[in-house]
Amino acid sequence: MSNSYLIEQSELNTATGNTAPFALAFCARGNDWAERGELDRAIADYDAAVSINPLFAEALINRGVVWARKGDLDRAIADYDAALRISPRDAKAIRNRSLALEQKTDPNLNIKRSN
């Protein structure tokens, strides 16, 4: 597991000017938190990435993956839907949305999602 994206919160909070790199940094750090099993921290960073760039489909998809891991399939599906409004052909969003809908229909399914 890489910790190359673990950026100090104070560095991210001082974003000025072009904020696109900061949205990417929050998303990348969210990925690290998710890998470590720190799901609430991952969601917080994905939230920050989406608040900086509401059209950041990758952050929405990744947040959806974490919501699904936490068992909140409604929020996961909402994030996948939002990502698909931005990028209608995103294969990861389509796949994960389908899996979440399937699991919601049959809660006994144990489906592993990719992040």
N, CA, C and O of each residue as an XYZ file, in Angstrom:
460
protein
N       0.846     -1.178      0.000
C       0.000      0.000      0.000
C       0.892      1.243      0.000
O       1.848      1.350      0.768
N       0.556      2.143     -0.859
C       1.333      3.363     -1.004
C       0.790      4.447     -0.092
O      -0.422      4.578      0.075
N       1.685      5.222      0.495
C       1.238      6.380      1.257
C       1.706      7.659      0.580
O       1.792      8.709      1.216
N       2.008      7.570     -0.711
C       2.538      8.710     -1.441
C       1.533      9.852     -1.554
O       1.919     10.987     -1.836
N       0.256      9.568     -1.338
C      -0.758     10.594     -1.465
C      -1.191     11.169     -0.130
O      -2.075     12.025     -0.084
N      -0.586     10.715      0.954
C      -0.976     11.235      2.255
C      -0.386     12.630      2.422
O       0.776     12.799      2.790
N      -1.206     13.599      2.145
C      -0.803     14.997      2.149
C      -1.353     15.631      3.416
O      -2.482     15.347      3.817
N      -0.584     16.463      4.028
C      -1.030     17.116      5.248
C      -2.293     17.937      4.994
O      -2.399     18.646      3.993
N      -3.244     17.829      5.915
C      -4.507     18.561      5.797
C      -4.253     20.059      5.647
O      -4.922     20.721      4.854
N      -3.303     20.596      6.392
C      -3.046     22.033      6.319
C      -2.607     22.448      4.920
O      -2.947     23.541      4.465
N      -1.853     21.587      4.230
C      -1.435     21.908      2.870
C      -2.639     21.958      1.934
O      -2.718     22.830      1.068
N      -3.574     21.028      2.105
C      -4.753     21.004      1.248
C      -5.709     22.141      1.581
O      -6.407     22.642      0.699
N      -5.745     22.542      2.811
C      -6.670     23.592      3.220
C      -6.223     24.978      2.768
O      -7.001     25.928      2.855
N      -5.013     25.113      2.298
C      -4.519     26.420      1.881
C      -4.625     26.629      0.377
O      -3.934     27.477     -0.187
N      -5.482     25.863     -0.265
C      -5.625     25.954     -1.719
C      -6.106     27.336     -2.132
O      -7.078     27.863     -1.590
N      -5.411     27.907     -3.098
C      -5.841     29.178     -3.680
C      -5.638     29.093     -5.182
O      -4.885     28.250     -5.670
N      -6.306     29.959     -5.903
C      -6.124     29.973     -7.352
C      -6.736     28.750     -8.000
O      -7.899     28.429     -7.754
N      -5.962     28.064     -8.829
C      -6.430     26.886     -9.552
C      -6.592     25.731     -8.562
O      -5.606     25.193     -8.058
N      -7.842     25.358     -8.289
C      -8.100     24.337     -7.279
C      -8.188     22.927     -7.847
O      -8.320     21.978     -7.074
N      -8.120     22.747     -9.163
C      -8.221     21.408     -9.745
C      -7.187     20.441     -9.176
O      -7.540     19.305     -8.858
N      -5.917     20.847     -9.033
C      -4.951     19.907     -8.444
C      -5.323     19.507     -7.015
O      -5.001     18.402     -6.577
N      -5.993     20.392     -6.295
C      -6.367     20.071     -4.931
C      -7.513     19.063     -4.902
O      -7.563     18.213     -4.014
N      -8.424     19.148     -5.851
C      -9.482     18.141     -5.945
C      -8.850     16.775     -6.204
O      -9.247     15.777     -5.602
N      -7.886     16.736     -7.083
C      -7.184     15.487     -7.375
C      -6.440     14.987     -6.137
O      -6.435     13.787     -5.860
N      -5.820     15.885     -5.404
C      -5.089     15.487     -4.195
C      -6.038     14.918     -3.145
O      -5.729     13.908     -2.513
N      -7.190     15.560     -2.955
C      -8.165     15.027     -2.005
C      -8.639     13.643     -2.441
O      -8.769     12.743     -1.611
N      -8.895     13.470     -3.725
C      -9.349     12.181     -4.230
C      -8.269     11.113     -4.022
O      -8.566      9.999     -3.591
N      -7.046     11.454     -4.323
C      -5.944     10.505     -4.157
C      -5.774     10.124     -2.691
O      -5.554      8.957     -2.367
N      -5.878     11.116     -1.807
C      -5.748     10.796     -0.388
C      -6.937      9.959      0.076
O      -6.782      9.072      0.915
N      -8.127     10.239     -0.468
C      -9.283      9.405     -0.166
C      -9.041      7.959     -0.554
O      -9.434      7.038      0.163
N      -8.388      7.763     -1.697
C      -8.047      6.404     -2.125
C      -7.140      5.716     -1.108
O      -7.328      4.540     -0.795
N      -6.158      6.452     -0.597
C      -5.270      5.886      0.418
C      -6.041      5.533      1.687
O      -5.846      4.463      2.263
N      -6.920      6.442      2.118
C      -7.712      6.151      3.324
C      -8.570      4.900      3.093
O      -8.684      4.052      3.978
N      -9.164      4.791      1.921
C     -10.006      3.630      1.633
C      -9.176      2.339      1.676
O      -9.630      1.327      2.211
N      -7.969      2.375      1.118
C      -7.085      1.206      1.150
C      -6.752      0.809      2.578
O      -6.599     -0.376      2.875
N      -6.642      1.777      3.449
C      -6.302      1.520      4.848
C      -7.516      1.111      5.677
O      -7.381      0.743      6.843
N      -8.701      1.175      5.073
C      -9.913      0.839      5.806
C     -10.484      1.990      6.605
O     -11.412      1.797      7.392
N      -9.947      3.181      6.418
C     -10.425      4.388      7.104
C     -11.526      5.007      6.242
O     -11.324      6.036      5.596
N     -12.684      4.365      6.246
C     -13.739      4.714      5.298
C     -14.334      6.093      5.547
O     -14.636      6.804      4.589
N     -14.508      6.487      6.781
C     -15.059      7.819      7.055
C     -14.101      8.922      6.593
O     -14.534      9.949      6.070
N     -12.810      8.703      6.788
C     -11.819      9.678      6.311
C     -11.809      9.733      4.782
O     -11.680     10.804      4.190
N     -11.947      8.571      4.159
C     -11.992      8.526      2.697
C     -13.185      9.323      2.188
O     -13.051     10.118      1.258
N     -14.342      9.116      2.788
C     -15.548      9.848      2.371
C     -15.355     11.339      2.546
O     -15.755     12.120      1.683
N     -14.752     11.745      3.642
C     -14.514     13.178      3.875
C     -13.640     13.773      2.776
O     -13.896     14.885      2.314
N     -12.612     13.044      2.357
C     -11.748     13.559      1.296
C     -12.445     13.551     -0.059
O     -12.254     14.475     -0.850
N     -13.245     12.533     -0.342
C     -14.014     12.544     -1.587
C     -15.036     13.688     -1.570
O     -15.264     14.332     -2.594
N     -15.645     13.938     -0.418
C     -16.560     15.082     -0.292
C     -15.835     16.380     -0.640
O     -16.366     17.221     -1.366
N     -14.626     16.534     -0.120
C     -13.843     17.747     -0.394
C     -13.529     17.849     -1.881
O     -13.635     18.928     -2.464
N     -13.147     16.742     -2.495
C     -12.825     16.756     -3.929
C     -14.040     17.171     -4.749
O     -13.922     17.969     -5.678
N     -15.204     16.633     -4.408
C     -16.428     16.957     -5.154
C     -16.870     18.389     -4.880
O     -17.433     19.041     -5.759
N     -16.621     18.885     -3.671
C     -17.001     20.279     -3.399
C     -16.115     21.250     -4.186
O     -16.568     22.328     -4.570
N     -14.869     20.875     -4.425
C     -13.971     21.702     -5.235
C     -14.339     21.594     -6.709
O     -14.378     22.592     -7.429
N     -14.610     20.354     -7.149
C     -14.938     20.115     -8.551
C     -16.154     19.194     -8.631
O     -15.999     17.973     -8.622
N     -17.358     19.755     -8.707
C     -18.576     18.942     -8.742
C     -18.681     18.027     -9.959
O     -19.532     17.138     -9.982
N     -17.838     18.224    -10.965
C     -17.852     17.379    -12.163
C     -16.764     16.309    -12.133
O     -16.427     15.739    -13.171
N     -16.225     16.038    -10.977
C     -15.139     15.074    -10.804
C     -15.745     13.679    -10.633
O     -15.957     13.210     -9.515
N     -16.016     13.029    -11.764
C     -16.702     11.732    -11.758
C     -15.929     10.676    -10.987
O     -16.536      9.866    -10.285
N     -14.622     10.662    -11.096
C     -13.822      9.653    -10.399
C     -14.020      9.726     -8.886
O     -14.137      8.698     -8.220
N     -14.055     10.942     -8.348
C     -14.265     11.095     -6.906
C     -15.646     10.596     -6.505
O     -15.806      9.979     -5.451
N     -16.645     10.861     -7.345
C     -17.999     10.372     -7.068
C     -18.044      8.847     -7.087
O     -18.656      8.227     -6.217
N     -17.400      8.253     -8.075
C     -17.382      6.789     -8.175
C     -16.668      6.186     -6.966
O     -17.162      5.241     -6.351
N     -15.517      6.735     -6.637
C     -14.755      6.195     -5.511
C     -15.521      6.348     -4.198
O     -15.488      5.458     -3.348
N     -16.208      7.476     -4.038
C     -17.022      7.651     -2.834
C     -18.156      6.624     -2.824
O     -18.508      6.091     -1.772
N     -18.722      6.352     -3.998
C     -19.753      5.332     -4.094
C     -19.247      3.970     -3.665
O     -19.950      3.225     -2.982
N     -18.035      3.645     -4.061
C     -17.425      2.370     -3.668
C     -17.332      2.286     -2.144
O     -17.632      1.251     -1.549
N     -16.917      3.382     -1.528
C     -16.779      3.376     -0.071
C     -18.148      3.279      0.602
O     -18.308      2.551      1.582
N     -19.140      4.014      0.078
C     -20.488      3.886      0.635
C     -20.965      2.443      0.544
O     -21.580      1.931      1.480
N     -20.688      1.789     -0.573
C     -21.092      0.384     -0.724
C     -20.366     -0.496      0.292
O     -20.964     -1.398      0.878
N     -19.092     -0.235      0.495
C     -18.333     -1.009      1.493
C     -18.915     -0.818      2.885
O     -18.881     -1.731      3.709
N     -19.447      0.367      3.143
C     -20.064      0.636      4.447
C     -21.486      0.077      4.530
O     -22.103      0.100      5.594
N     -21.999     -0.422      3.412
C     -23.336     -0.993      3.397
C     -24.443     -0.020      3.064
O     -25.619     -0.376      3.138
N     -24.092      1.212      2.696
C     -25.104      2.210      2.334
C     -25.256      2.237      0.814
O     -24.698      3.090      0.125
N     -26.027      1.278      0.322
C     -26.171      1.117     -1.127
C     -26.931      2.268     -1.766
O     -26.674      2.594     -2.925
N     -27.859      2.896     -1.046
C     -28.587      4.034     -1.618
C     -27.640      5.187     -1.924
O     -27.718      5.791     -2.993
N     -26.746      5.493     -0.988
C     -25.777      6.568     -1.241
C     -24.803      6.170     -2.343
O     -24.420      7.001     -3.166
N     -24.402      4.906     -2.361
C     -23.497      4.435     -3.416
C     -24.146      4.617     -4.781
O     -23.526      5.143     -5.705
N     -25.384      4.186     -4.904
C     -26.099      4.303     -6.181
C     -26.269      5.764     -6.572
O     -26.141      6.111     -7.746
N     -26.555      6.619     -5.602
C     -26.690      8.053     -5.894
C     -25.381      8.622     -6.441
O     -25.398      9.430     -7.370
N     -24.254      8.208     -5.876
C     -22.960      8.685     -6.385
C     -22.678      8.146     -7.782
O     -22.180      8.877     -8.638
N     -22.991      6.876     -8.022
C     -22.788      6.326     -9.364
C     -23.685      7.040    -10.379
O     -23.259      7.333    -11.496
N     -24.935      7.317     -9.977
C     -25.843      8.054    -10.869
C     -25.292      9.440    -11.193
O     -25.336      9.880    -12.342
N     -24.773     10.123    -10.176
C     -24.197     11.452    -10.391
C     -22.997     11.370    -11.341
O     -22.841     12.213    -12.224
N     -22.165     10.368    -11.158
C     -20.999     10.191    -12.035
C     -21.448      9.906    -13.469
O     -20.840     10.393    -14.423
N     -22.509      9.120    -13.615
C     -22.992      8.793    -14.957
C     -23.650      9.987    -15.643
O     -23.667     10.052    -16.873
N     -24.186     10.924    -14.885
C     -24.700     12.162    -15.500
C     -23.548     12.973    -16.088
O     -23.720     13.672    -17.086
N     -22.389     12.877    -15.471
C     -21.199     13.595    -15.940
C     -20.523     12.827    -17.079
O     -20.123     13.406    -18.089
N     -20.407     11.522    -16.890
C     -19.687     10.670    -17.836
C     -20.528      9.423    -18.114
O     -20.292      8.373    -17.518
N     -21.510      9.534    -19.015
C     -22.499      8.471    -19.230
C     -21.939      7.112    -19.637
O     -22.621      6.099    -19.476
N     -20.735      7.065    -20.150
C     -20.176      5.789    -20.619
C     -19.086      5.247    -19.699
O     -18.344      4.343    -20.084
N     -18.987      5.786    -18.504
C     -17.937      5.343    -17.588
C     -18.211      3.898    -17.159
O     -19.179      3.620    -16.452
N     -17.349      2.997    -17.595
C     -17.559      1.563    -17.360
C     -17.556      1.219    -15.877
O     -18.339      0.378    -15.434
N     -16.697      1.852    -15.118
C     -16.628      1.568    -13.683
C     -17.920      1.987    -12.984
O     -18.433      1.261    -12.132
N     -18.438      3.144    -13.340
C     -19.687      3.614    -12.734
C     -20.850      2.700    -13.118
O     -21.689      2.365    -12.282
N     -20.892      2.303    -14.384
C     -21.964      1.419    -14.858
C     -21.894      0.082    -14.124
O     -22.903     -0.419    -13.629
N     -20.698     -0.487    -14.061
C     -20.518     -1.791    -13.409
C     -20.881     -1.722    -11.937
O     -21.654     -2.543    -11.443
N     -20.322     -0.742    -11.235
C     -20.563     -0.655     -9.793
C     -22.021     -0.355     -9.480
O     -22.558     -0.857     -8.493
N     -22.662      0.454    -10.306
C     -24.085      0.737    -10.100
C     -24.897     -0.542    -10.262
O     -25.787     -0.823     -9.459
N     -24.594     -1.306    -11.285
C     -25.295     -2.576    -11.520
C     -25.101     -3.536    -10.351
O     -26.050     -4.179     -9.902
N     -23.872     -3.628     -9.862
C     -23.592     -4.511     -8.729
C     -24.334     -4.053     -7.470
O     -24.875     -4.873     -6.729
N     -24.356     -2.747     -7.238
C     -25.057     -2.229     -6.055
C     -26.554     -2.490     -6.149
O     -27.187     -2.858     -5.159
N     -27.121     -2.299     -7.337
C     -28.546     -2.572     -7.517
C     -28.834     -4.062     -7.314
O     -29.844     -4.430     -6.713
N     -27.946     -4.907     -7.814
C     -28.122     -6.346     -7.646
C     -28.037     -6.730     -6.168
O     -28.839     -7.523     -5.675
N     -27.066     -6.164     -5.479
C     -26.913     -6.469     -4.058
C     -28.087     -5.929     -3.252
O     -28.504     -6.543     -2.270
N     -28.617     -4.792     -3.661
C     -29.770     -4.217     -2.960
C     -30.983     -5.136     -3.121
O     -31.780     -5.285     -2.194
N     -31.118     -5.744     -4.285
C     -32.214     -6.671     -4.551
C     -32.030     -7.960     -3.761
O     -32.998     -8.525     -3.251
N     -30.779     -8.427     -3.661
C     -30.472     -9.656     -2.921
C     -29.362     -9.347     -1.919
O     -28.183     -9.489     -2.244
N     -29.727     -8.921     -0.690
C     -28.728     -8.504      0.303
C     -27.750     -9.607      0.703
O     -26.730     -9.321      1.331
N     -28.037    -10.854      0.356
C     -27.136    -11.948      0.706
C     -25.937    -12.043     -0.217
O     -24.996    -12.791      0.049
N     -25.973    -11.285     -1.299
C     -24.821    -11.273     -2.214
C     -23.661    -10.580     -1.547
O     -23.830     -9.546     -0.902
N     -22.493    -11.142     -1.699
C     -21.293    -10.513     -1.195
C     -20.443    -10.171     -2.403
O     -19.652    -10.986     -2.877
N     -20.618     -8.957     -2.892
C     -19.978     -8.538     -4.136
C     -18.782     -7.655     -3.822
O     -18.901     -6.659     -3.109
N     -17.631     -8.029     -4.358
C     -16.435     -7.224     -4.168
C     -16.389     -6.155     -5.253
O     -16.475     -6.466     -6.441
N     -16.255     -4.910     -4.848
C     -16.184     -3.795     -5.793
C     -14.739     -3.360     -5.955
O     -13.928     -3.447     -5.033
N     -14.450     -2.896     -7.144
C     -13.121     -2.365     -7.394
C     -13.111     -0.884     -7.088
O     -14.115     -0.196     -7.275
N     -11.998     -0.403     -6.628
C     -11.851      1.026     -6.329
C     -10.902      1.636     -7.318
O     -10.630      2.835     -7.254
